[in-house]
mmCIF file of C-alpha atoms in Angstrom:
data_model
loop_
_atom_site.group_PDB
_atom_site.id
_atom_site.type_symbol
_atom_site.label_atom_id
_atom_site.label_comp_id
_atom_site.label_asym_id
_atom_site.label_seq_id
_atom_site.Cartn_x
_atom_site.Cartn_y
_atom_site.Cartn_z
ATOM 1 C CA MET A 1 -25.079 -6.055 14.986
ATOM 2 C CA ALA A 2 -25.121 -1.856 17.040
ATOM 3 C CA ILE A 3 -27.527 0.019 14.798
ATOM 4 C CA ILE A 4 -25.400 3.136 12.846
ATOM 5 C CA PRO A 5 -27.361 6.179 13.941
ATOM 6 C CA THR A 6 -27.590 9.664 12.349
ATOM 7 C CA LEU A 7 -26.225 12.668 14.432
ATOM 8 C CA ARG A 8 -26.271 16.081 14.059
ATOM 9 C CA ASP A 9 -24.943 18.911 16.002
ATOM 10 C CA GLU A 10 -25.233 22.414 13.986
ATOM 11 C CA ARG A 11 -23.929 22.804 10.756
ATOM 12 C CA THR A 12 -22.068 18.836 11.276
ATOM 13 C CA ALA A 13 -23.600 14.859 10.958
ATOM 14 C CA ILE A 14 -22.086 11.373 11.164
ATOM 15 C CA ARG A 15 -24.385 8.828 9.403
ATOM 16 C CA PRO A 16 -23.680 5.585 8.589
ATOM 17 C CA ILE A 17 -21.901 4.997 5.523
ATOM 18 C CA ARG A 18 -23.591 3.549 1.950
ATOM 19 C CA LEU A 19 -22.315 1.733 -1.211
ATOM 20 C CA LYS A 20 -23.594 4.993 -3.088
ATOM 21 C CA ASP A 21 -21.242 7.016 -1.355
ATOM 22 C CA ALA A 22 -18.559 5.272 -3.130
ATOM 23 C CA ARG A 23 -17.713 7.533 -5.943
ATOM 24 C CA PRO A 24 -18.156 10.771 -4.307
ATOM 25 C CA LEU A 25 -15.629 9.271 -1.246
ATOM 26 C CA GLU A 26 -12.960 8.180 -4.268
ATOM 27 C CA ARG A 27 -13.825 11.682 -5.382
ATOM 28 C CA GLU A 28 -13.009 13.677 -1.965
ATOM 29 C CA LEU A 29 -9.960 10.995 -1.895
ATOM 30 C CA LEU A 30 -8.333 11.769 -5.190
ATOM 31 C CA ASP A 31 -9.027 15.667 -4.806
ATOM 32 C CA ASN A 32 -7.537 16.084 -1.716
ATOM 33 C CA ARG A 33 -3.971 13.718 -2.110
ATOM 34 C CA SER A 34 -1.507 16.251 -0.535
ATOM 35 C CA TRP A 35 -3.876 17.029 1.859
ATOM 36 C CA LEU A 36 -4.638 13.100 3.229
ATOM 37 C CA ARG A 37 -1.531 11.576 1.967
ATOM 38 C CA GLU A 38 0.406 11.958 5.186
ATOM 39 C CA TRP A 39 -1.627 10.767 7.608
ATOM 40 C CA GLU A 40 -2.873 7.509 6.173
ATOM 41 C CA ALA A 41 -3.120 4.470 6.766
ATOM 42 C CA THR A 42 -0.892 2.087 4.156
ATOM 43 C CA SER A 43 -0.021 -2.005 4.103
ATOM 44 C CA PRO A 44 3.188 -2.638 4.839
ATOM 45 C CA ARG A 45 2.636 -6.136 2.377
ATOM 46 C CA ALA A 46 0.317 -3.952 -0.371
ATOM 47 C CA PRO A 47 -0.311 -1.242 -2.223
ATOM 48 C CA MET A 48 -2.837 1.452 -1.328
ATOM 49 C CA SER A 49 -6.081 1.073 -3.345
ATOM 50 C CA PHE A 50 -8.191 3.453 -4.581
ATOM 51 C CA ASP A 51 -11.662 0.376 -4.601
ATOM 52 C CA THR A 52 -13.801 2.003 -2.440
ATOM 53 C CA ARG A 53 -16.517 -0.217 -2.984
ATOM 54 C CA ALA A 54 -14.497 -2.845 -1.505
ATOM 55 C CA SER A 55 -13.718 -0.653 1.478
ATOM 56 C CA ILE A 56 -17.304 0.488 2.279
ATOM 57 C CA ARG A 57 -18.502 -3.515 2.248
ATOM 58 C CA ALA A 58 -15.740 -4.184 4.465
ATOM 59 C CA LEU A 59 -16.296 -1.365 6.810
ATOM 60 C CA GLN A 60 -20.441 -3.109 6.496
ATOM 61 C CA ALA A 61 -19.397 -6.231 7.369
ATOM 62 C CA HIS A 62 -17.482 -5.581 10.483
ATOM 63 C CA ALA A 63 -19.974 -3.266 11.504
ATOM 64 C CA ARG A 64 -22.723 -5.950 10.662
ATOM 65 C CA SER A 65 -20.644 -8.591 13.402
ATOM 66 C CA GLY A 66 -19.963 -5.249 15.999
ATOM 67 C CA GLN A 67 -16.770 -4.955 15.284
ATOM 68 C CA GLY A 68 -17.064 -1.497 14.774
ATOM 69 C CA LEU A 69 -19.447 1.723 13.132
ATOM 70 C CA PRO A 70 -18.061 3.438 9.305
ATOM 71 C CA PHE A 71 -19.469 7.028 9.807
ATOM 72 C CA ILE A 72 -19.430 9.544 6.953
ATOM 73 C CA ILE A 73 -18.884 13.278 7.957
ATOM 74 C CA GLU A 74 -21.331 15.933 6.750
ATOM 75 C CA VAL A 75 -21.311 19.452 6.056
ATOM 76 C CA ASP A 76 -24.676 21.176 5.540
ATOM 77 C CA GLY A 77 -25.275 18.043 3.536
ATOM 78 C CA GLN A 78 -21.812 17.868 1.735
ATOM 79 C CA LEU A 79 -19.815 14.899 2.150
ATOM 80 C CA ALA A 80 -17.019 15.725 3.711
ATOM 81 C CA GLY A 81 -14.830 13.133 5.518
ATOM 82 C CA GLN A 82 -15.440 10.033 7.106
ATOM 83 C CA LEU A 83 -14.743 8.705 10.342
ATOM 84 C CA ASN A 84 -14.544 4.952 11.534
ATOM 85 C CA VAL A 85 -15.465 3.750 15.171
ATOM 86 C CA SER A 86 -13.395 0.258 14.934
ATOM 87 C CA GLY A 87 -11.902 -2.892 16.722
ATOM 88 C CA ILE A 88 -15.749 -2.524 19.060
ATOM 89 C CA ALA A 89 -14.296 -4.399 22.127
ATOM 90 C CA TRP A 90 -17.364 -6.038 24.320
ATOM 91 C CA GLY A 91 -16.868 -7.542 27.675
ATOM 92 C CA SER A 92 -15.014 -7.071 30.332
ATOM 93 C CA THR A 93 -12.969 -4.437 28.119
ATOM 94 C CA SER A 94 -16.142 -2.692 26.624
ATOM 95 C CA SER A 95 -13.845 -0.829 24.599
ATOM 96 C CA ALA A 96 -12.421 0.921 20.542
ATOM 97 C CA SER A 97 -10.399 3.548 18.657
ATOM 98 C CA ILE A 98 -11.609 6.008 16.958
ATOM 99 C CA GLY A 99 -9.955 7.568 13.252
ATOM 100 C CA TYR A 100 -10.908 10.048 10.793
ATOM 101 C CA TRP A 101 -9.983 12.541 8.363
ATOM 102 C CA ILE A 102 -11.738 15.708 6.431
ATOM 103 C CA ALA A 103 -10.938 17.134 3.459
ATOM 104 C CA GLU A 104 -8.829 20.764 3.548
ATOM 105 C CA ARG A 105 -12.061 22.749 2.390
ATOM 106 C CA PHE A 106 -14.182 22.054 5.689
ATOM 107 C CA ALA A 107 -10.763 21.937 8.288
ATOM 108 C CA GLY A 108 -11.145 24.288 10.649
ATOM 109 C CA ALA A 109 -14.878 24.684 10.870
ATOM 110 C CA GLY A 110 -15.203 22.343 14.101
ATOM 111 C CA ALA A 111 -16.656 19.018 11.741
ATOM 112 C CA THR A 112 -14.118 17.295 12.763
ATOM 113 C CA PRO A 113 -14.218 17.591 16.837
ATOM 114 C CA THR A 114 -17.939 17.628 16.484
ATOM 115 C CA SER A 115 -18.445 14.602 15.110
ATOM 116 C CA VAL A 116 -15.375 12.249 17.565
ATOM 117 C CA ALA A 117 -17.290 14.143 19.769
ATOM 118 C CA LEU A 118 -21.248 12.817 19.240
ATOM 119 C CA ALA A 119 -19.707 9.290 17.961
ATOM 120 C CA THR A 120 -18.676 9.110 21.174
ATOM 121 C CA ASP A 121 -20.855 10.043 23.327
ATOM 122 C CA TYR A 122 -22.980 7.721 21.321
ATOM 123 C CA CYS A 123 -20.600 4.648 22.402
ATOM 124 C CA PHE A 124 -20.335 5.979 25.733
ATOM 125 C CA GLN A 125 -24.339 6.403 26.337
ATOM 126 C CA GLN A 126 -25.822 4.375 23.753
ATOM 127 C CA LEU A 127 -24.054 1.491 22.986
ATOM 128 C CA GLY A 128 -22.795 1.011 26.874
ATOM 129 C CA LEU A 129 -18.951 1.276 25.672
ATOM 130 C CA HIS A 130 -16.311 2.526 29.128
ATOM 131 C CA ARG A 131 -13.610 3.350 27.186
ATOM 132 C CA ILE A 132 -12.751 4.947 23.793
ATOM 133 C CA GLU A 133 -9.099 5.908 22.235
ATOM 134 C CA ILE A 134 -7.603 7.638 19.569
ATOM 135 C CA CYS A 135 -3.938 7.732 18.061
ATOM 136 C CA ILE A 136 -2.287 10.039 16.663
ATOM 137 C CA ARG A 137 1.289 10.782 14.306
ATOM 138 C CA PRO A 138 3.190 13.370 16.566
ATOM 139 C CA GLU A 139 3.265 15.392 13.713
ATOM 140 C CA ASN A 140 -0.424 15.645 13.093
ATOM 141 C CA SER A 141 -0.414 18.844 15.032
ATOM 142 C CA LYS A 142 -4.797 19.703 13.493
ATOM 143 C CA SER A 143 -5.688 15.980 14.559
ATOM 144 C CA LEU A 144 -3.995 17.230 18.167
ATOM 145 C CA ARG A 145 -5.891 19.986 18.138
ATOM 146 C CA VAL A 146 -8.723 17.894 18.125
ATOM 147 C CA VAL A 147 -8.045 15.832 20.846
ATOM 148 C CA GLU A 148 -6.715 18.744 23.373
ATOM 149 C CA LYS A 149 -10.176 20.972 22.200
ATOM 150 C CA LEU A 150 -12.514 17.377 23.203
ATOM 151 C CA GLY A 151 -10.254 17.152 26.716
ATOM 152 C CA PHE A 152 -9.030 13.787 25.793
ATOM 153 C CA ARG A 153 -6.401 12.239 28.200
ATOM 154 C CA TYR A 154 -3.186 11.476 26.991
ATOM 155 C CA GLU A 155 -1.796 8.345 27.959
ATOM 156 C CA GLY A 156 1.459 7.620 26.077
ATOM 157 C CA LEU A 157 3.576 7.117 23.275
ATOM 158 C CA ARG A 158 3.962 4.054 21.127
ATOM 159 C CA ARG A 159 6.661 3.446 18.987
ATOM 160 C CA ARG A 160 6.350 2.087 15.517
ATOM 161 C CA PHE A 161 2.493 1.446 15.889
ATOM 162 C CA ILE A 162 0.985 1.937 13.101
ATOM 163 C CA HIS A 163 1.990 1.738 9.210
ATOM 164 C CA ILE A 164 1.088 5.172 7.462
ATOM 165 C CA ASN A 165 2.087 6.322 4.408
ATOM 166 C CA GLY A 166 4.429 3.546 3.598
ATOM 167 C CA ASP A 167 5.996 3.580 6.651
ATOM 168 C CA TRP A 168 5.601 2.237 10.584
ATOM 169 C CA ARG A 169 5.141 5.532 12.379
ATOM 170 C CA ASP A 170 5.319 6.274 16.246
ATOM 171 C CA HIS A 171 1.927 7.544 18.073
ATOM 172 C CA PHE A 172 0.807 9.500 20.645
ATOM 173 C CA CYS A 173 -2.582 7.533 22.751
ATOM 174 C CA PHE A 174 -5.314 9.203 23.835
ATOM 175 C CA ALA A 175 -8.623 8.273 25.838
ATOM 176 C CA LEU A 176 -11.466 8.490 27.522
ATOM 177 C CA VAL A 177 -13.587 6.592 29.633
ATOM 178 C CA SER A 178 -16.905 7.057 30.217
ATOM 179 C CA GLU A 179 -16.829 8.379 34.177
ATOM 180 C CA GLU A 180 -15.061 11.296 32.360
ATOM 181 C CA VAL A 181 -17.451 13.188 31.086
ATOM 182 C CA PRO A 182 -21.243 12.027 32.630
ATOM 183 C CA GLU A 183 -22.432 15.453 31.037
ATOM 184 C CA GLY A 184 -20.651 14.255 27.723
ATOM 185 C CA VAL A 185 -18.373 15.054 25.920
ATOM 186 C CA LEU A 186 -19.770 17.578 23.356
ATOM 187 C CA ASP A 187 -21.482 19.230 25.975
ATOM 188 C CA ARG A 188 -18.315 18.979 28.353
ATOM 189 C CA TRP A 189 -17.124 21.361 25.311
ATOM 190 C CA ARG A 190 -19.304 23.541 24.588
ATOM 191 C CA LEU A 191 -20.032 24.758 27.828
ATOM 192 C CA GLY A 192 -15.890 25.416 28.362
ATOM 193 C CA GLN A 193 -15.320 23.151 30.510
ATOM 194 C CA VAL A 194 -12.279 20.944 29.172
ATOM 195 C CA PRO A 195 -9.850 19.751 31.427
ATOM 196 C CA ALA A 196 -6.859 22.581 29.857
ATOM 197 C CA GLU A 197 -4.271 20.067 31.298
ATOM 198 C CA ASN A 198 -5.802 16.960 29.713
ATOM 199 C CA ALA A 199 -3.945 16.080 26.448
ATOM 200 C CA ALA A 200 -0.710 17.803 27.590
ATOM 201 C CA ILE A 201 2.527 15.833 26.144
ATOM 202 C CA PRO A 202 5.218 15.423 27.763
ATOM 203 C CA GLU A 203 8.589 17.222 26.634
ATOM 204 C CA SER A 204 10.453 13.213 27.554
ATOM 205 C CA ASP A 205 7.823 12.349 24.631
ATOM 206 C CA ARG A 206 7.932 14.766 22.230
ATOM 207 C CA GLU A 207 11.650 14.282 22.593
ATOM 208 C CA ALA A 208 11.699 10.723 21.779
ATOM 209 C CA ALA A 209 8.880 10.731 19.702
ATOM 210 C CA ALA A 210 11.543 12.929 17.535
ATOM 211 C CA THR A 211 14.031 10.326 17.219
ATOM 212 C CA ARG A 212 14.537 7.699 15.391
ATOM 213 C CA PHE A 213 13.570 4.145 17.329
ATOM 214 C CA PRO A 214 16.756 2.249 18.075
ATOM 215 C CA SER A 215 17.962 -0.467 15.274
ATOM 216 C CA PHE A 216 18.383 -3.942 17.272
#
């Protein structure tokens, strides 16, 4: 089991999720329905659930088994969103994925890229993971801006990859390996040393994502 720390940079912090977060989390999710619905993961076999306590317990169970790191994002001490490091694989792959959401009133304050950078640096520098992946819907321009700011490297288009908002959706895949950021993701961004071309998406992939997936 990995220890889940509290990590801070200026106004932004990420901390372990707790059961007592259930009510404020539910309130944020409901208040931000129109803002978040388009990007929410769903299940092809079950309706959307707002059982936040059950969700938190599941995230904590993944943490105990070493498969995840569930964080709350805070801005100036206020609950602002969530960030989850999930699918942690140890051994020969030593990799994980990051997903996140931020409440609309905190968007544009730099909290999301800061949170992603803090989590990625912790995974590389403290846990010894080698690769971090972030997958984003082509339509999610705000989230694409996050990986662009941080210099995550574009790796390709994944067709109908994740069930989002009621259907299977295409995603652009971005990743970093630890050797690319020896100075740390946060410091590289703060110092203005992010390679501008890293997150560039080929026009052919943009065009493919804009077309319907072929039927067979």
